[in-house]
Coordinates of C-alpha atoms in Angstrom, one line a residue:
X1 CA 50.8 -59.4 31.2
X2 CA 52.1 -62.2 33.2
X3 CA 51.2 -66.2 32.1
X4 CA 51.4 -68.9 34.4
X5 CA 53.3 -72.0 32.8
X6 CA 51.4 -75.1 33.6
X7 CA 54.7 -76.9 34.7
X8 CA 56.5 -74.1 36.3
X9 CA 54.7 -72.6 38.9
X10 CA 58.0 -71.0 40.3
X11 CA 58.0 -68.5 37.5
X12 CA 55.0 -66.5 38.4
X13 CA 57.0 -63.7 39.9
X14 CA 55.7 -62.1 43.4
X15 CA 53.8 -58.4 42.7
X16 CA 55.1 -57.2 46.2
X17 CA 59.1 -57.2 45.2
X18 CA 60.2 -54.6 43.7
X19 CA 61.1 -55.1 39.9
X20 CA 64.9 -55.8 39.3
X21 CA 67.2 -54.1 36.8
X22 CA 67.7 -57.3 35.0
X23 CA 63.3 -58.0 34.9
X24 CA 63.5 -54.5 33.2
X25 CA 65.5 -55.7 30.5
X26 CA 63.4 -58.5 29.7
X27 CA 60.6 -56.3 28.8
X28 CA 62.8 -54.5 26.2
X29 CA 62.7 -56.3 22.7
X30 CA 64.8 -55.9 19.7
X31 CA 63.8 -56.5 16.5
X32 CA 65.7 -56.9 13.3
X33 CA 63.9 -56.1 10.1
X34 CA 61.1 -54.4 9.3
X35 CA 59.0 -56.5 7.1
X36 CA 56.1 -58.2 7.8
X37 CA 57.2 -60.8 10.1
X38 CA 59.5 -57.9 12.3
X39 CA 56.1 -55.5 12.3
X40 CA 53.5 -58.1 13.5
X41 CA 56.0 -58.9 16.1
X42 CA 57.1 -55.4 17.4
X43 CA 53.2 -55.0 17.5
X44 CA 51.9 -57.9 19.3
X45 CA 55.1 -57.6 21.6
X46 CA 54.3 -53.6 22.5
X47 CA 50.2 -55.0 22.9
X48 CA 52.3 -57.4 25.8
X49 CA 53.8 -54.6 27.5
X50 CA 57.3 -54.1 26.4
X51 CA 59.3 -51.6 24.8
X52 CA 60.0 -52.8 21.6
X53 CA 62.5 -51.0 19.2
X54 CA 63.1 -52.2 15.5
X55 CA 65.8 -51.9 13.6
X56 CA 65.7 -51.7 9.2
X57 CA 68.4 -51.0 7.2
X58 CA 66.2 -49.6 4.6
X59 CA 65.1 -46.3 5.0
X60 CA 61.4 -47.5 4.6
X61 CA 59.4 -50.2 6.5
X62 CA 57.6 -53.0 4.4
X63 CA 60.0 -55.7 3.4
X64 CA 58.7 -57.5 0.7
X65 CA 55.6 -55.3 0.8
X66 CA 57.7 -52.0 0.6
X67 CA 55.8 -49.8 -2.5
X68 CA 58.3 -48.3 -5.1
X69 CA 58.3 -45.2 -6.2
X70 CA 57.4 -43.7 -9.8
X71 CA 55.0 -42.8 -11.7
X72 CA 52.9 -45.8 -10.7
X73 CA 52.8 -47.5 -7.5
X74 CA 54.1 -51.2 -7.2
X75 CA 55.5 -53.5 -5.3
X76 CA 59.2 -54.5 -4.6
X77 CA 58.1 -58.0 -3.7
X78 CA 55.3 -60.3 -3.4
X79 CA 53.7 -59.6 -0.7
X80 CA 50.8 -57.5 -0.7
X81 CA 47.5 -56.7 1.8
X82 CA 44.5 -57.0 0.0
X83 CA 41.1 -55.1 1.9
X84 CA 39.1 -57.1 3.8
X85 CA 41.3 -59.5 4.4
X86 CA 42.4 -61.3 7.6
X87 CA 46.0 -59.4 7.9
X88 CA 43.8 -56.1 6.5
X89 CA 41.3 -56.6 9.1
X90 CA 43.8 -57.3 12.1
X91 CA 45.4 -53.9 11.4
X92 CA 42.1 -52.0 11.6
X93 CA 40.9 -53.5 14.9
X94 CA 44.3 -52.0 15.8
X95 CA 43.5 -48.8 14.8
X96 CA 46.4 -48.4 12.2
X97 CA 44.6 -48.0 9.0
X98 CA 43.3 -45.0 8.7
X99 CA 40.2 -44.5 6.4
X100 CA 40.5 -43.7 2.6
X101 CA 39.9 -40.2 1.9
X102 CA 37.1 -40.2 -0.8
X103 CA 38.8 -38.4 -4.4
X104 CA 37.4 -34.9 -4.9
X105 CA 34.9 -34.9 -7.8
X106 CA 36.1 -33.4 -10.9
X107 CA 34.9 -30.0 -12.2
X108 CA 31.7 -30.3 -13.4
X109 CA 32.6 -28.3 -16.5
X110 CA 34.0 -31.9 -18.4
X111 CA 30.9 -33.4 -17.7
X112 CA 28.3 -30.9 -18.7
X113 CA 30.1 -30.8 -22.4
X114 CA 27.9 -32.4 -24.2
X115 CA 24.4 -31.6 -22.5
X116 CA 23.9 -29.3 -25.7
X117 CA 24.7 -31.6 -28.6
X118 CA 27.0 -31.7 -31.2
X119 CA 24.6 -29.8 -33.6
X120 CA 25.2 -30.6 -37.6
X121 CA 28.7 -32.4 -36.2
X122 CA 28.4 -36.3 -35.3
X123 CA 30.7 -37.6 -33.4
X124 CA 30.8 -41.5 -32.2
X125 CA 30.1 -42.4 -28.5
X126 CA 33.8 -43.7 -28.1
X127 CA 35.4 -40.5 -29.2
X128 CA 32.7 -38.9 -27.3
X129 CA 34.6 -41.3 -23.6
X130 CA 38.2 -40.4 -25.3
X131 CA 37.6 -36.1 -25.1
X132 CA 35.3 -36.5 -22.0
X133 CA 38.4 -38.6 -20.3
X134 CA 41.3 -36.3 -21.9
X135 CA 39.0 -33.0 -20.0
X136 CA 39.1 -35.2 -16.7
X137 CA 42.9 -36.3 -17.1
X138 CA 43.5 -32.2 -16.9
X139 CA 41.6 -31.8 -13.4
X140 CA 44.2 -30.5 -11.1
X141 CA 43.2 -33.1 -8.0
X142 CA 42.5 -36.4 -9.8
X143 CA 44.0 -36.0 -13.0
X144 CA 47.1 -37.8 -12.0
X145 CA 45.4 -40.9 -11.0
X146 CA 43.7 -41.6 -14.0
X147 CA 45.7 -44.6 -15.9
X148 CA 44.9 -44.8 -19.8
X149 CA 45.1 -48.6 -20.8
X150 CA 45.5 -49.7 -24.7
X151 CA 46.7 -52.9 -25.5
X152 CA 46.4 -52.2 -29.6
X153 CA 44.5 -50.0 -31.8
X154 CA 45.4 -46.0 -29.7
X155 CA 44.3 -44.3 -32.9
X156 CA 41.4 -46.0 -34.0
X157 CA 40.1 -45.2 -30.7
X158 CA 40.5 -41.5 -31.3
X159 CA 43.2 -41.6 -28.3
X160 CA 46.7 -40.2 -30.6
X161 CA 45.7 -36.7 -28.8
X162 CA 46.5 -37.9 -24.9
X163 CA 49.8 -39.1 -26.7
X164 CA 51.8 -35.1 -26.1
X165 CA 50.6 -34.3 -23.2
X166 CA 50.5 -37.6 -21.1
X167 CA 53.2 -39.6 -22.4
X168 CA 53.4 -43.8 -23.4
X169 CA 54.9 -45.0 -20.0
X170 CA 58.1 -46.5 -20.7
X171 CA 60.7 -46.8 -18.3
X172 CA 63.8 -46.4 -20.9
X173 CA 61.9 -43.5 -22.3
X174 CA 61.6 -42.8 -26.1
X175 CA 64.7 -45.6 -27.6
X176 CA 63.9 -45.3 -30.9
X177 CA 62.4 -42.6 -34.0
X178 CA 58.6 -43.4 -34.0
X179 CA 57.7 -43.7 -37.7
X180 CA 55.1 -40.8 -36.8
X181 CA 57.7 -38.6 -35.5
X182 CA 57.0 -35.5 -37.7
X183 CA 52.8 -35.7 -36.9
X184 CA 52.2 -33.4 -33.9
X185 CA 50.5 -36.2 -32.3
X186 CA 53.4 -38.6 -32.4
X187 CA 53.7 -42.4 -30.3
X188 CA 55.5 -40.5 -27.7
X189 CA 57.3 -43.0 -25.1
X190 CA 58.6 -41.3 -22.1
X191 CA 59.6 -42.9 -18.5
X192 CA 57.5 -40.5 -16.9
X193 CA 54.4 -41.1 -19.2
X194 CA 51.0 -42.3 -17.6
X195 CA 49.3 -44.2 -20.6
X196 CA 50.1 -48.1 -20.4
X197 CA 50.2 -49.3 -24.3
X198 CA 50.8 -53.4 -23.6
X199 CA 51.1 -54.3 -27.6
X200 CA 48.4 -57.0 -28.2
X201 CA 48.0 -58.8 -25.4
X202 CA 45.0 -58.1 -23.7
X203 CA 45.9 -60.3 -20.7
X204 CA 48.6 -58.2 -20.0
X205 CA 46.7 -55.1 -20.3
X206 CA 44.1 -56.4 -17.5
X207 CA 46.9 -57.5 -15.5
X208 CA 47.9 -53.6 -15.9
X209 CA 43.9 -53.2 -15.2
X210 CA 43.8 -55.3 -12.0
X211 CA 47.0 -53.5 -10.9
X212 CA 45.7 -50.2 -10.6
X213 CA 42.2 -50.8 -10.4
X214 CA 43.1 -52.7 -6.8
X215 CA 46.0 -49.8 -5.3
X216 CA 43.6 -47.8 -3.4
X217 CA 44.0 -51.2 -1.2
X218 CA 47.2 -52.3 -1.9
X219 CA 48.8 -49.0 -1.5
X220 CA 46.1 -47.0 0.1
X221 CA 46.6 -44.5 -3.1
X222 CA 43.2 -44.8 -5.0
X223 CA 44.0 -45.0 -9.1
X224 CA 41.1 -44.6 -11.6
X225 CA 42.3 -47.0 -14.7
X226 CA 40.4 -47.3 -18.0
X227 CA 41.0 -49.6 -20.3
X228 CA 39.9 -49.4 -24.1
X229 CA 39.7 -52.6 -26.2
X230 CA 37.7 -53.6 -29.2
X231 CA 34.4 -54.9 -27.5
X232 CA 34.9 -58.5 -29.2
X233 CA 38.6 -59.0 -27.7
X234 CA 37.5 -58.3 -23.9
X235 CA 35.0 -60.6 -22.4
X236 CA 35.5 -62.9 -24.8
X237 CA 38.9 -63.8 -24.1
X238 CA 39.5 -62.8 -21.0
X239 CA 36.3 -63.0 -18.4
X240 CA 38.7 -64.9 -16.4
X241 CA 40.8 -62.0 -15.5
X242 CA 37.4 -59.7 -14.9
X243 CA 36.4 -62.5 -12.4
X244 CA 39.2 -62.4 -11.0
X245 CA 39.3 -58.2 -10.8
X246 CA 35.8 -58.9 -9.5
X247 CA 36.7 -61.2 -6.9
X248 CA 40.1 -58.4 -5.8
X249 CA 37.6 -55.4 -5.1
X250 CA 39.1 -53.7 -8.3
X251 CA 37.4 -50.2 -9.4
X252 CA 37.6 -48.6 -12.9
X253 CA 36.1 -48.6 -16.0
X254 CA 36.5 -51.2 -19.1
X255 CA 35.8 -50.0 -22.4
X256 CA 34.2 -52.0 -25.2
X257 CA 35.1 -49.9 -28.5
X258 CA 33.8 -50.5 -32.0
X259 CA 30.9 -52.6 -30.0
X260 CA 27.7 -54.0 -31.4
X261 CA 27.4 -56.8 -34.5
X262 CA 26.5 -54.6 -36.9
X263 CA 29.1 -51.4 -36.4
X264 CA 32.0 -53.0 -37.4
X265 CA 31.4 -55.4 -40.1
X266 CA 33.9 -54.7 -42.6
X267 CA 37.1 -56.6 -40.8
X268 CA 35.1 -60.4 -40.3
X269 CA 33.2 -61.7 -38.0
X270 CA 36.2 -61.5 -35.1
X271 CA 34.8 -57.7 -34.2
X272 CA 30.8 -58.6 -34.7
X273 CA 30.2 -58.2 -31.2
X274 CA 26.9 -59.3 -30.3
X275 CA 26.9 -60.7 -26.9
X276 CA 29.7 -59.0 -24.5
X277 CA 26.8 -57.8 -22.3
X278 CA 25.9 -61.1 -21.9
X279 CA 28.8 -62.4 -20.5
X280 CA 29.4 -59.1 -18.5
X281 CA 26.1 -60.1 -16.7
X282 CA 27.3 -63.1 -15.0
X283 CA 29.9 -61.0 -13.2
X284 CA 27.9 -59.6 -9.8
X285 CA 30.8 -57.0 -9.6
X286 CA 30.5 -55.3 -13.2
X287 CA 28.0 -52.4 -13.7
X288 CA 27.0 -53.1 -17.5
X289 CA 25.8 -49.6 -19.6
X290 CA 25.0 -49.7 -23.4
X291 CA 25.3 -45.9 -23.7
X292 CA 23.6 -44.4 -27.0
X293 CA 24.7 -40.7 -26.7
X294 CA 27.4 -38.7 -25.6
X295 CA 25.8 -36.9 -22.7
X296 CA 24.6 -40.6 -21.4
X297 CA 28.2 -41.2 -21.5
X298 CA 29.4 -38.6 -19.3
X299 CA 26.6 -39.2 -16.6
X300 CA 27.4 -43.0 -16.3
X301 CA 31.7 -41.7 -15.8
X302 CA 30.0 -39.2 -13.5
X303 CA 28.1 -41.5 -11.4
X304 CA 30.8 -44.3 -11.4
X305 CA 33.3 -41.9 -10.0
X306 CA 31.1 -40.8 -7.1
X307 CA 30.3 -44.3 -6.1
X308 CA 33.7 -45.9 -6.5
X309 CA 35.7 -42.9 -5.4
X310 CA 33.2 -40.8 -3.4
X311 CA 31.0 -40.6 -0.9
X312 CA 28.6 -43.9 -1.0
X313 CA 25.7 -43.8 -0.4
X314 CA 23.9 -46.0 2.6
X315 CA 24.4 -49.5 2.1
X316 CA 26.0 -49.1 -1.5
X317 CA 28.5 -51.2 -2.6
X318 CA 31.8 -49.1 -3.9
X319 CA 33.9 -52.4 -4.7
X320 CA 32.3 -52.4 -8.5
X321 CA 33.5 -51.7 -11.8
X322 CA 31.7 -50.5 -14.9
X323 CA 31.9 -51.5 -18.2
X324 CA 31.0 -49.7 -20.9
X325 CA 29.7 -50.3 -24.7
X326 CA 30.8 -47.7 -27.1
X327 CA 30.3 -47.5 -30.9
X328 CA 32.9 -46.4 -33.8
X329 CA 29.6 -45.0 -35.9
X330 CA 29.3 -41.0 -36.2
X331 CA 26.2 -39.8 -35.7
X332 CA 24.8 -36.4 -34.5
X333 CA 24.6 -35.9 -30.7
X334 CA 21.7 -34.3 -29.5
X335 CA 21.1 -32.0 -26.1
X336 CA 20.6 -33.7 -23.4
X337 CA 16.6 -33.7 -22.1
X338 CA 15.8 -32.6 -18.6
X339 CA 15.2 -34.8 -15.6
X340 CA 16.9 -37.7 -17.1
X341 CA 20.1 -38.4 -14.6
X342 CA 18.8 -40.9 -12.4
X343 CA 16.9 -42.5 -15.6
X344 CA 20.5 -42.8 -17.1
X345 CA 22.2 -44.9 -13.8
X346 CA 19.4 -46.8 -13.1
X347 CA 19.2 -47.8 -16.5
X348 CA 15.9 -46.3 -18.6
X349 CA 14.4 -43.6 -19.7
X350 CA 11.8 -42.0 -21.8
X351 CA 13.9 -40.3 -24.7
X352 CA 10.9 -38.4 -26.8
X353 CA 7.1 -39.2 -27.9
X354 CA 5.4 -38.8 -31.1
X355 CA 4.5 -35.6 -30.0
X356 CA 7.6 -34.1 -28.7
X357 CA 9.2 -35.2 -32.0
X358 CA 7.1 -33.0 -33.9
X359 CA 5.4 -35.6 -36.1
X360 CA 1.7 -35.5 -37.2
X361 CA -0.7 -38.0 -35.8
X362 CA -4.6 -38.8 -36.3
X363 CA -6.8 -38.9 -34.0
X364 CA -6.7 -42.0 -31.5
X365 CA -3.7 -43.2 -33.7
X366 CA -2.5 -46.7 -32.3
X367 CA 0.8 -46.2 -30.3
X368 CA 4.1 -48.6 -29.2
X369 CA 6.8 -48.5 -26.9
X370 CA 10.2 -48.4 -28.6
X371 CA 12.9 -49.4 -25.9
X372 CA 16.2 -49.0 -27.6
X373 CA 19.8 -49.3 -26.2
X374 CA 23.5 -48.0 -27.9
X375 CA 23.5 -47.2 -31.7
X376 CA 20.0 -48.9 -31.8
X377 CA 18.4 -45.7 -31.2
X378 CA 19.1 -43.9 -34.2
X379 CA 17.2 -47.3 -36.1
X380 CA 14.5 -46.4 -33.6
X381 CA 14.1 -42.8 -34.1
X382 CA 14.2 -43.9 -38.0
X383 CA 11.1 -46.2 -37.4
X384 CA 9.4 -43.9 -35.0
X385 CA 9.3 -41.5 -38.3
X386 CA 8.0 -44.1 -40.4
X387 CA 5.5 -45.3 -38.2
X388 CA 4.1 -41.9 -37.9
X389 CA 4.4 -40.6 -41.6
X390 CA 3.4 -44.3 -43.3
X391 CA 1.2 -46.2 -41.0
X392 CA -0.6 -43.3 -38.9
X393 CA 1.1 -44.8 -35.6
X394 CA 2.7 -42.9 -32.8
X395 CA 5.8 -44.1 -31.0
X396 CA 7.7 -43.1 -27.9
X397 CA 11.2 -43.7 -28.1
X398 CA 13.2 -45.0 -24.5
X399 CA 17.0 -45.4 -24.2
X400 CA 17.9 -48.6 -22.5
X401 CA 21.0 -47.6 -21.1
X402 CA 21.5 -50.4 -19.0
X403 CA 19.5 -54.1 -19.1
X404 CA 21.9 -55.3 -16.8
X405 CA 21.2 -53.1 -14.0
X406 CA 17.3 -52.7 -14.9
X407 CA 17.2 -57.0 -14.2
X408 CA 19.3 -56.3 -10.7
X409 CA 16.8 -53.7 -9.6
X410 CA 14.2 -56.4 -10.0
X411 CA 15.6 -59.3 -8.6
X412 CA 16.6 -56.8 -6.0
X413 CA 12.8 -56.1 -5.8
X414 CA 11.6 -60.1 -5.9
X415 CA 13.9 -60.8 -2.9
X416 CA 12.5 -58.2 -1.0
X417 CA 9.4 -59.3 -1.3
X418 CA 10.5 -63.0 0.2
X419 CA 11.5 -61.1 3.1
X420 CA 7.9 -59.7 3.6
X421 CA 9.1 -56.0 2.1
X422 CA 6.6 -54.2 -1.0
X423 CA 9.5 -52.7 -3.1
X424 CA 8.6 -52.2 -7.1
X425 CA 11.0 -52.5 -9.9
X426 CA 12.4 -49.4 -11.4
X427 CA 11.4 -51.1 -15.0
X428 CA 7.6 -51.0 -13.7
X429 CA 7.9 -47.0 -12.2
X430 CA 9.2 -46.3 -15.5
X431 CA 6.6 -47.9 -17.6
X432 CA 3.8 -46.9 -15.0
X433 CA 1.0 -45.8 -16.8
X434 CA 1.9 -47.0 -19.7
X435 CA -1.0 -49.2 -21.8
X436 CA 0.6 -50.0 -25.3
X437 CA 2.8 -52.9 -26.3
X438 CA 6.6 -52.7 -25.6
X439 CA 9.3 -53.4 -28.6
X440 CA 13.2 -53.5 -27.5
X441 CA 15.8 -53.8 -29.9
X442 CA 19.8 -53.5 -29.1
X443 CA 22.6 -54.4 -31.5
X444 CA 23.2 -57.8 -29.7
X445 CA 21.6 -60.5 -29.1
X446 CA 17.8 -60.7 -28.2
X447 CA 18.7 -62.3 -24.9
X448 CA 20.0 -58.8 -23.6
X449 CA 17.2 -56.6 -23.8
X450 CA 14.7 -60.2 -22.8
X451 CA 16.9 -59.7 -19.3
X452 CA 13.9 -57.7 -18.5
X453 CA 11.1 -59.3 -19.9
X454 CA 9.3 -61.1 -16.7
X455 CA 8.9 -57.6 -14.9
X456 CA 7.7 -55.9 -17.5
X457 CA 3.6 -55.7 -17.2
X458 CA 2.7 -54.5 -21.0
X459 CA 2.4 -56.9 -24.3
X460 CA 6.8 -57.6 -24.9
X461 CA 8.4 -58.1 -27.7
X462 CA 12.2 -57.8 -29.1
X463 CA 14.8 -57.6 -32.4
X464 CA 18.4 -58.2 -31.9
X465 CA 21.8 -59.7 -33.8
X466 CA 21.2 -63.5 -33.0
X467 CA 23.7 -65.9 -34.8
X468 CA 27.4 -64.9 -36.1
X469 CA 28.0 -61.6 -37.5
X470 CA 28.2 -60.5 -41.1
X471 CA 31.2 -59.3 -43.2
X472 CA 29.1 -56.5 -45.0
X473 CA 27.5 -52.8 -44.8
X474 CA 26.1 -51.9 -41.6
X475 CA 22.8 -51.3 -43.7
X476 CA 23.0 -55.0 -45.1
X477 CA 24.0 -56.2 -41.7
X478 CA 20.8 -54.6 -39.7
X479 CA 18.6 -55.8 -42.8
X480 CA 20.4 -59.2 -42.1
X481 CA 19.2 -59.6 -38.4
X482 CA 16.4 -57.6 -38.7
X483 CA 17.1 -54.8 -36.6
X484 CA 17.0 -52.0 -39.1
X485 CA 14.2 -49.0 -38.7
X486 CA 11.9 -51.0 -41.9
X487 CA 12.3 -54.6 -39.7
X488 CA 11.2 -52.2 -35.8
X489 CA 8.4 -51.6 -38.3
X490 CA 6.7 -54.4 -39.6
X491 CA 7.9 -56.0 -35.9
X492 CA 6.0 -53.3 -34.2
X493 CA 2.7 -53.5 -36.6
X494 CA 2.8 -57.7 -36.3
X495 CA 2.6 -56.5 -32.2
X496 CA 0.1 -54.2 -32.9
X497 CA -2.0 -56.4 -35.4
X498 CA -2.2 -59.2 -32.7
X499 CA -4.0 -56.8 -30.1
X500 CA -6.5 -55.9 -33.2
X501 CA -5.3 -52.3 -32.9
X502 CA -4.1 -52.4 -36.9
X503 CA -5.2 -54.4 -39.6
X504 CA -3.2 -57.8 -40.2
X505 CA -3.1 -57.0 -43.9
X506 CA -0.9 -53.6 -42.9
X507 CA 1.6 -55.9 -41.8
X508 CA 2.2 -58.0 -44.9
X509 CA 1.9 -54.3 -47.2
X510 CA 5.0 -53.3 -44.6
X511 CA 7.1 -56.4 -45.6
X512 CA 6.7 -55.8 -49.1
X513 CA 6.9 -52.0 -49.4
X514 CA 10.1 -52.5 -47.3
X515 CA 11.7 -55.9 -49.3
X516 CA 11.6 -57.7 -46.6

């Protein structure tokens, strides 16, 4: 490409001479370093038309964006290309990015675990993510990318067994005699190791979380972190950082252990989480679940690999994380019921009926809609008994396994119809048909379940853990806030009373036979 200076119209050089050995030279260029600066220029100068050679001294190109080796990949300086930006998008129109190869999906063996239960054993939801994520950290393909992410607490989370076989990432290796050393499951460091174990600080630990959650751009090397905290030290303290993961395009999973206000009461009201979902909401990049069993668990880790590693589907948006609630409470698993996958992602689903229960009804017996999220369940399978054996009133039990995501589908649906499109809520499909009264409880506060409220057509009601938490029992606790299975039922014969479908005076007999 030849350019006409404005001033110098003597350089435009004659097309009918022949080119001279000393024009031929001018249309080689050396460059000196490899970096950002030297690359941009050896391209745009080879886009002009001349044979450009560059010349490192380092064995690899990058500069100050050059990606060290190990175990994990980082950075040797501070520059970095983030996706979708101007510097990313320049090298695509160029044709010199080539497209991220979607992760093959694990065995579907790990997932399929717990479809059958745990039987007479109970297990809690968070040990439940801890042995589904140690069976996916085995998988020959992706195993390697997963990065386990503590900043405190390892064993409380159930997590001591990943400590032989994975390794506490230290780059000195193991310096000193862990106190543990003669337990087979010992705090193994090793420079090698693939856990991340920060100490308390759970702003370094989402540094860690950003890191990795944010290489498949930075690198082009797709990472799959998790990172387990108690659910009261995440969002709380640092909803900065998960703006700012949101705001990166980072993908992975954050784990809220020992969550809920009422699992954890024993320590003070620092772990009485009651509102983590709350806050989660306000972040348009975080996929919010409230899992209440172990097979829901698996799905959600199931569908959130697919979408943020896999093949999306149409129009979906893989630049998401999730965030899961999980709960430090054993209690027995059951199978998984048919037909309930995309119930699970989308976030509801009809768990069991009176009937399916096996509980005894009368005739024309009054019924309620239970919608229940996380450990809330087992208080209203509790009350579903209760209401059947006491008061002759049949209840179907859903799990809520996502408000968040049930609210998005709606809004989803209202702004359709602005644009002059008929599309129906999910929470509305669901509840099709349906002509009792609705009752949602969760172990937070009543302003995460009442996400929902507008777009749901039947009678609504709801229960939750409003105010501060309580250093007692988790019985004392629910009886506290009025979430246990006696408080779902006097709240669910006060709904039933109002629509003249039980008598008022059943209602005050329930608060009394219950001391409430």
């Amino acid at each position: 490409m030849s350019r006409t200076h404005p001033r110098s119209p003597s350089r435009v050089r004659d097309s009918t001479k022949p080119v001279t050995t000393r024009e031929t030279d001018m249309r080689k260029l050396t460059i000196i370093g490899g970096g950002f600066a030297g690359l941009t220029a050896a391209i745009t100068a080879a886009e002009a038309g001349l044979k450009v050679t560059v010349h490192e001294a380092h064995d690899t190109l990058g500069g100050r964006a050059r990606t060290a080796e190990g175990p994990y990949a980082t950075n040797e300086g501070p520059h970095a290309l983030y996706r979708g930006g101007p510097h990313w998008t320049w090298l695509r129109q160029r044709g010199l990015l080539g497209p991220l190869a979607p992760l093959p999906a694990p065995a579907e063996k790990a997932f399929t675990a717990f479809d059958k239960g745990s039987g007479s054993q109970s297990m809690a939801t968070t040990m439940a993510f801890v042995r589904l994520i140690k069976d996916l950290i085995r998988d020959k393909e992706t195993g390697r990318r997963w990065v386990p992410i503590v900043p405190d607490e390892a064993r409380t989370f159930g997590m001591e067994s990943l400590f032989p076989s994975l390794g506490i990432y230290s780059p000195k290796g193991q310096t000193y005699e862990p106190v543990d050393r003669d337990q087979l499951m010992y705090y193994k460091e090793a420079k090698n190791g693939q856990i991340l174990n920060e100490g308390i600080t759970e702003a370094g630990s989402m540094a860690d979380f950003i890191a990795a959650s944010t290489a498949y751009s930075t690198h082009g090397e797709a990472m799959i972190p998790f990172y387990i905290f108690y659910s009261m030290f995440g969002w709380q303290r640092t909803a900065d950082q998960m703006w700012q993961l949101g705001d990166q395009l980072g993908r992975g999973f954050l784990v809220g252990a020992t969550a809920g206000r009422t699992t954890l009461t024993g320590e003070g009201l620092q772990h009485a989480d009651g509102h983590s979902p709350v806050i989660a909401a306000t972040n348009p990049a975080a996929l919010t679940y409230d899992p209440a069993f172990a097979y829901e668990v698996a799905a959600i880790v199931k569908e959130g690999l697919r979408r943020m590693y896999g093949e999306a589907a149409e129009g979906e948006d893989q630049n998401v994380f999730y965030y899961l609630t999980v709960y430090n409470e054993p209690m027995p698993q059951p199978a998984k019921p048919a037909g309930i996958d995309e119930g699970i992602v989308k976030g509801l689903y009809r768990f069991n009926t009176a009937e399916s229960a096996g509980l005894d009804l009368p005739a024309n017996a009054s019924r309620i809609q239970l919608l229940s999220s996380g450990t809330a369940i087992h208080w209203a399978l509790e009350a579903q008994k209760l209401l059947a054996a006491e008061w002759g009133v049949g209840a179907d039990v859903w799990s809520a396994t996502s408000w968040t995501e049930l609210r998005r589908d709606a809004l989803e649906a209202d702004a359709a119809l602005l644009r002059g499109e008929e599309q129906v809520p999910y929470i509305r499909k669901a509840l099709e048909g349906v002509d009792s009264p609705v009752l949602a409880v969760s172990d937070y506060m009543r302003q995460v379940p009442d996400q929902i409220a507008q777009w749901v057509e039947q009678d609504w009601s709801s229960l939750g853990a409003d105010g501060f938490g309580l250093s007692d029992t988790r019985d004392a606790a629910r009886r506290h806030f009025g979430v246990d299975a006696q408080s779902i039922v006097v709240a669910a014969l006060a709904q039933l009373a109002r629509r003249g479908e039980v008598p008022a005076a059943a209602v005050k007999e329930a608060r009394e036979r219950y001391g409430l």
